[in-house]
CSV table of C-alpha atoms in Angstrom, one decimal:
chain,number,residue,atom,x,y,z
X,27,SER,CA,-20.6,10.3,-54.6
X,28,ARG,CA,-17.5,9.6,-52.5
X,29,PRO,CA,-16.6,12.5,-50.2
X,30,LYS,CA,-13.3,14.2,-50.7
X,31,GLU,CA,-12.4,13.9,-47.1
X,32,VAL,CA,-13.2,10.9,-44.9
X,33,PRO,CA,-14.6,12.0,-41.6
X,34,VAL,CA,-12.5,10.7,-38.6
X,35,TYR,CA,-14.0,10.6,-35.1
X,36,ASN,CA,-11.5,10.1,-32.3
X,37,LEU,CA,-13.5,8.6,-29.4
X,38,THR,CA,-11.6,10.1,-26.6
X,39,ALA,CA,-12.3,12.5,-23.7
X,40,SER,CA,-8.8,13.8,-23.2
X,41,ALA,CA,-9.9,17.3,-24.3
X,42,VAL,CA,-12.5,17.4,-21.5
X,43,LYS,CA,-11.1,15.1,-18.8
X,44,LYS,CA,-7.3,14.9,-18.5
X,45,MET,CA,-5.7,12.2,-16.4
X,46,THR,CA,-2.1,11.3,-16.0
X,47,TRP,CA,-0.7,7.8,-15.4
X,48,LYS,CA,0.1,8.7,-11.8
X,49,GLU,CA,-3.5,9.7,-11.1
X,50,VAL,CA,-4.6,6.4,-12.6
X,51,LEU,CA,-2.2,4.4,-10.4
X,52,ASP,CA,-3.1,6.3,-7.3
X,53,ILE,CA,-6.8,5.9,-7.7
X,54,GLY,CA,-6.3,2.3,-8.9
X,55,ARG,CA,-4.4,1.4,-5.7
X,56,LYS,CA,-7.1,2.8,-3.5
X,57,ILE,CA,-9.8,0.8,-5.3
X,58,ILE,CA,-7.9,-2.5,-5.6
X,59,TYR,CA,-7.3,-2.4,-1.8
X,60,ASP,CA,-11.0,-2.1,-1.2
X,61,TYR,CA,-12.1,-4.6,-3.9
X,62,PRO,CA,-9.3,-7.2,-4.3
X,63,PHE,CA,-9.6,-10.2,-6.7
X,64,GLU,CA,-9.9,-13.8,-5.5
X,65,MET,CA,-6.7,-15.0,-7.3
X,66,THR,CA,-4.4,-12.4,-5.8
X,67,VAL,CA,-1.0,-14.1,-5.1
X,68,TRP,CA,1.0,-10.9,-4.1
X,69,TYR,CA,0.2,-7.6,-2.6
X,70,PRO,CA,-0.7,-5.2,-5.5
X,71,ASP,CA,1.4,-2.1,-5.9
X,72,GLY,CA,3.1,-0.2,-8.7
X,73,ASN,CA,5.2,2.9,-9.4
X,74,ILE,CA,6.3,4.7,-12.5
X,75,ARG,CA,10.1,4.7,-13.1
X,76,ALA,CA,11.8,7.4,-15.1
X,77,SER,CA,14.9,5.2,-15.4
X,78,LYS,CA,14.8,2.2,-17.6
X,79,PHE,CA,17.6,0.6,-15.6
X,80,MET,CA,15.7,1.0,-12.4
X,81,HIS,CA,12.6,-0.4,-14.1
X,82,ASN,CA,14.5,-3.5,-15.3
X,83,MET,CA,15.9,-4.0,-11.8
X,84,CYS,CA,12.4,-3.8,-10.3
X,85,VAL,CA,11.1,-6.3,-12.9
X,86,ILE,CA,13.9,-8.8,-12.0
X,87,PHE,CA,13.8,-8.5,-8.2
X,88,LEU,CA,10.2,-7.6,-7.6
X,89,HIS,CA,8.4,-9.5,-10.4
X,90,PHE,CA,10.4,-12.5,-11.6
X,91,LEU,CA,12.3,-13.4,-8.5
X,92,PRO,CA,9.1,-13.7,-6.4
X,93,ALA,CA,7.5,-15.5,-9.3
X,94,TYR,CA,10.2,-18.1,-9.4
X,95,LEU,CA,10.0,-18.4,-5.6
X,96,ILE,CA,6.2,-19.1,-5.7
X,97,ASP,CA,6.6,-21.6,-8.5
X,98,PHE,CA,9.3,-23.4,-6.5
X,99,LEU,CA,6.9,-23.6,-3.6
X,100,MET,CA,4.2,-24.9,-5.9
X,101,LEU,CA,6.5,-27.7,-7.1
X,102,ILE,CA,7.3,-28.6,-3.5
X,103,PHE,CA,3.6,-29.1,-2.8
X,104,PHE,CA,3.1,-31.0,-6.1
X,105,GLN,CA,1.1,-28.2,-7.8
X,106,LYS,CA,1.5,-26.9,-11.3
X,107,PRO,CA,3.6,-23.7,-11.5
X,108,PHE,CA,2.1,-20.8,-13.2
X,109,MET,CA,3.6,-17.5,-11.9
X,110,VAL,CA,6.6,-17.3,-14.2
X,111,HIS,CA,4.4,-17.9,-17.3
X,112,ILE,CA,2.0,-15.2,-16.2
X,113,HIS,CA,4.8,-12.7,-15.6
X,114,LYS,CA,6.3,-13.4,-19.0
X,115,ARG,CA,2.9,-12.7,-20.6
X,116,ILE,CA,2.5,-9.5,-18.6
X,117,GLN,CA,6.0,-8.4,-19.6
X,118,ASN,CA,5.4,-9.1,-23.3
X,119,GLY,CA,2.2,-7.0,-23.1
X,120,LEU,CA,4.0,-4.1,-21.4
X,121,LEU,CA,6.7,-4.2,-24.1
X,122,LEU,CA,4.1,-3.9,-26.8
X,123,LEU,CA,2.4,-0.9,-25.0
X,124,GLN,CA,5.7,0.7,-24.1
X,125,TYR,CA,5.9,2.8,-27.3
X,126,PHE,CA,2.5,4.3,-26.6
X,127,THR,CA,2.7,4.7,-22.9
X,128,THR,CA,6.0,6.5,-22.9
X,129,ARG,CA,5.1,9.1,-25.4
X,130,ARG,CA,2.7,12.0,-25.4
X,131,TRP,CA,-0.3,11.8,-27.8
X,132,VAL,CA,-2.8,14.4,-28.8
X,133,PHE,CA,-6.1,13.3,-30.3
X,134,HIS,CA,-8.4,16.0,-31.7
X,135,SER,CA,-12.0,15.0,-30.7
X,136,SER,CA,-13.9,18.1,-31.8
X,137,LYS,CA,-16.1,16.1,-34.2
X,138,PHE,CA,-16.8,13.5,-31.6
X,139,LEU,CA,-17.8,16.1,-29.0
X,140,ALA,CA,-20.0,17.9,-31.5
X,141,LEU,CA,-22.2,14.8,-31.7
X,142,GLY,CA,-23.4,15.6,-28.2
X,143,GLU,CA,-24.9,18.8,-29.5
X,144,ASP,CA,-26.9,17.1,-32.2
X,145,GLY,CA,-29.9,14.9,-31.9
X,146,ASN,CA,-33.0,15.1,-29.8
X,147,ARG,CA,-33.4,15.1,-26.1
X,148,VAL,CA,-34.0,11.3,-25.8
X,149,ASP,CA,-30.8,10.4,-27.7
X,150,LYS,CA,-28.8,12.8,-25.5
X,151,ASP,CA,-30.2,11.1,-22.3
X,152,LEU,CA,-29.6,7.6,-23.6
X,153,PHE,CA,-26.2,8.2,-25.3
X,154,SER,CA,-24.8,11.0,-23.2
X,155,ILE,CA,-21.2,11.9,-24.0
X,156,ASP,CA,-20.9,14.7,-21.5
X,157,PHE,CA,-17.7,13.6,-19.9
X,158,SER,CA,-17.5,16.7,-17.7
X,159,GLN,CA,-19.9,15.0,-15.3
X,160,VAL,CA,-17.8,11.8,-15.0
X,161,VAL,CA,-16.1,11.2,-11.6
X,162,GLU,CA,-12.8,9.5,-12.2
X,163,GLU,CA,-12.7,7.4,-9.1
X,164,GLN,CA,-16.2,6.1,-9.6
X,165,TYR,CA,-15.5,5.4,-13.2
X,166,LEU,CA,-12.5,3.3,-12.4
X,167,LYS,CA,-14.3,1.6,-9.6
X,168,ASP,CA,-17.1,0.6,-12.0
X,169,CYS,CA,-14.6,-0.7,-14.4
X,170,LEU,CA,-12.9,-2.9,-11.8
X,171,LEU,CA,-16.1,-4.2,-10.3
X,172,GLY,CA,-17.4,-5.0,-13.8
X,173,GLY,CA,-14.2,-6.8,-14.7
X,174,ARG,CA,-14.4,-8.7,-11.4
X,175,GLN,CA,-18.0,-9.8,-11.8
X,176,TYR,CA,-18.4,-10.3,-15.5
X,177,CYS,CA,-14.9,-11.2,-16.8
X,178,MET,CA,-13.4,-13.0,-13.8
X,179,LYS,CA,-16.8,-14.4,-12.6
X,180,GLU,CA,-16.1,-13.5,-9.0
X,181,PRO,CA,-19.1,-12.6,-6.8
X,182,LEU,CA,-19.2,-9.7,-4.5
X,183,SER,CA,-19.8,-12.1,-1.6
X,184,SER,CA,-16.1,-13.2,-1.7
X,185,LEU,CA,-14.9,-9.6,-0.9
X,186,PRO,CA,-14.5,-10.1,2.9
X,187,ARG,CA,-12.4,-13.2,2.4
X,188,CYS,CA,-10.3,-11.5,-0.3
X,189,ARG,CA,-9.7,-8.5,2.0
X,190,ARG,CA,-8.4,-10.9,4.8
X,191,ILE,CA,-6.1,-12.5,2.3
X,192,LEU,CA,-4.8,-9.1,1.2
X,193,LYS,CA,-3.8,-8.3,4.7
X,194,VAL,CA,-1.7,-11.4,4.9
X,195,LEU,CA,-0.1,-10.6,1.6
X,196,TYR,CA,0.7,-7.2,2.9
X,197,VAL,CA,2.7,-8.7,5.7
X,198,VAL,CA,4.4,-11.1,3.4
X,199,ASP,CA,5.3,-8.3,1.0
X,200,LYS,CA,6.8,-6.2,3.8
X,201,LEU,CA,8.8,-9.1,5.1
X,202,TRP,CA,10.1,-9.8,1.6
X,203,SER,CA,11.1,-6.2,1.2
X,204,ILE,CA,13.0,-6.2,4.6
X,205,PHE,CA,14.8,-9.4,3.7
X,206,PHE,CA,15.7,-8.3,0.2
X,207,TYR,CA,17.0,-4.8,1.1
X,208,GLY,CA,18.7,-6.2,4.2
X,209,LEU,CA,20.5,-8.8,2.1
X,210,LEU,CA,21.4,-6.2,-0.5
X,211,LEU,CA,22.9,-3.9,2.2
X,212,TRP,CA,24.8,-6.8,3.8
X,213,LEU,CA,26.3,-7.9,0.4
X,214,VAL,CA,27.4,-4.3,-0.3
X,215,TYR,CA,28.8,-3.9,3.2
X,216,SER,CA,30.6,-7.2,3.1
X,217,TYR,CA,32.2,-6.9,-0.3
X,218,SER,CA,32.7,-3.2,-0.8
X,219,GLU,CA,35.4,-1.4,1.1
X,220,THR,CA,34.0,2.0,0.0
X,221,ALA,CA,30.5,1.2,1.3
X,222,ARG,CA,31.9,-0.1,4.6
X,223,TYR,CA,33.9,3.1,5.0
X,224,VAL,CA,31.0,5.3,4.2
X,225,LEU,CA,28.7,3.4,6.6
X,226,ASP,CA,31.2,3.4,9.4
X,227,THR,CA,31.7,7.2,8.9
X,228,ILE,CA,27.9,7.8,9.0
X,229,THR,CA,27.6,5.7,12.1
X,230,GLU,CA,30.4,7.6,13.9
X,231,TYR,CA,28.8,10.9,12.8
X,232,ILE,CA,25.4,9.8,14.1
X,233,ARG,CA,26.9,9.0,17.5
X,234,THR,CA,28.2,12.6,17.8
X,235,VAL,CA,24.6,14.0,17.6
X,236,PRO,CA,23.7,15.3,21.1
X,237,VAL,CA,20.4,13.4,21.2
X,238,ILE,CA,21.9,10.1,20.1
X,239,ARG,CA,24.8,10.6,22.5
X,240,THR,CA,22.5,11.2,25.4
X,241,LEU,CA,20.3,8.2,24.5
X,242,SER,CA,23.5,6.0,24.2
X,243,LYS,CA,24.7,7.1,27.6
X,244,SER,CA,21.2,6.5,29.1
X,245,SER,CA,21.1,3.0,27.6
X,246,MET,CA,24.6,2.2,29.0
X,247,ILE,CA,23.4,3.3,32.5
X,248,VAL,CA,20.3,1.1,32.2
X,249,GLU,CA,22.4,-1.9,31.1
X,250,GLU,CA,24.8,-1.4,34.0
X,251,GLY,CA,21.9,-1.2,36.4
X,252,LEU,CA,20.3,-4.4,35.0
X,253,HIS,CA,23.6,-6.1,35.2
X,254,ALA,CA,24.0,-5.1,38.8
X,255,LEU,CA,20.5,-6.4,39.7
X,256,ASN,CA,21.1,-9.7,38.0
X,257,SER,CA,24.6,-10.3,39.4
X,258,PRO,CA,24.9,-12.4,42.6
X,259,PRO,CA,25.4,-10.4,45.9
X,260,ILE,CA,29.0,-10.0,47.1
X,261,LYS,CA,29.7,-11.6,50.5
X,262,LYS,CA,31.2,-9.3,53.0
X,263,THR,CA,34.3,-10.6,54.8
X,264,SER,CA,35.3,-9.5,58.3
X,265,PRO,CA,38.6,-7.7,58.6
X,266,ILE,CA,41.6,-9.8,59.5
X,267,LYS,CA,42.6,-9.3,63.1
X,268,SER,CA,46.2,-9.2,64.0
X,269,ASN,CA,47.6,-11.9,66.1
X,270,PRO,CA,50.0,-10.6,68.9
X,271,LEU,CA,51.9,-13.8,68.9
X,272,HIS,CA,52.4,-13.7,65.2
X,273,ARG,CA,53.4,-10.1,65.4
X,274,HIS,CA,55.9,-11.0,68.1
X,275,PHE,CA,57.4,-13.8,66.0
X,276,ILE,CA,57.8,-11.6,63.1
X,277,GLU,CA,59.4,-8.8,65.1
């Protein structure tokens, strides 16, 4: 006979092991820096934004703008562009998951956890669901290495080369950040009277700080000393002696 209530088993360990998105990102950064992928084209990073506007700004300037730049370089070297296409696919996937990742969900897993108490000793050892013994960092590390080896088909022997490439990408990422924020500040300073007034006011205030004022005076003294050392020596001239005849003529 058909049961009156269909049993539902939520296969989740949230009741035993709770993790936030921030913890996942923090642990994920540490792992990906130690075990980077071969096809890494930009330094991996990521943050959670509480503002949708800031999120969209980061997507435009930190995702799509570098993607268009890389595709432009690919066209210059007669290669097929791919970064913009990849970022569009990533963005579409994030939009689909947005409803679920921006809301709190509670799944009751009492029936699933009760399965660990049933069965014999052999089944418990082979199919253990004791999540209290799981170490989060090791679990995520195994997931990444498994995806790297079996999904991406990347051997562990390529890790030293990938780590060297990651260091280069780190420098590129920092240079891009300096250029981007420097350009943004320059545009704001050039075309905004309010921003220029605020920046000038802050600069004048900083100069009044005793430590900054002392350093400024010290730098001026050093500059004057260097200028004196580099300037040509001044020739000394003998004093003009008076001519008695000339004095007599004048008198």
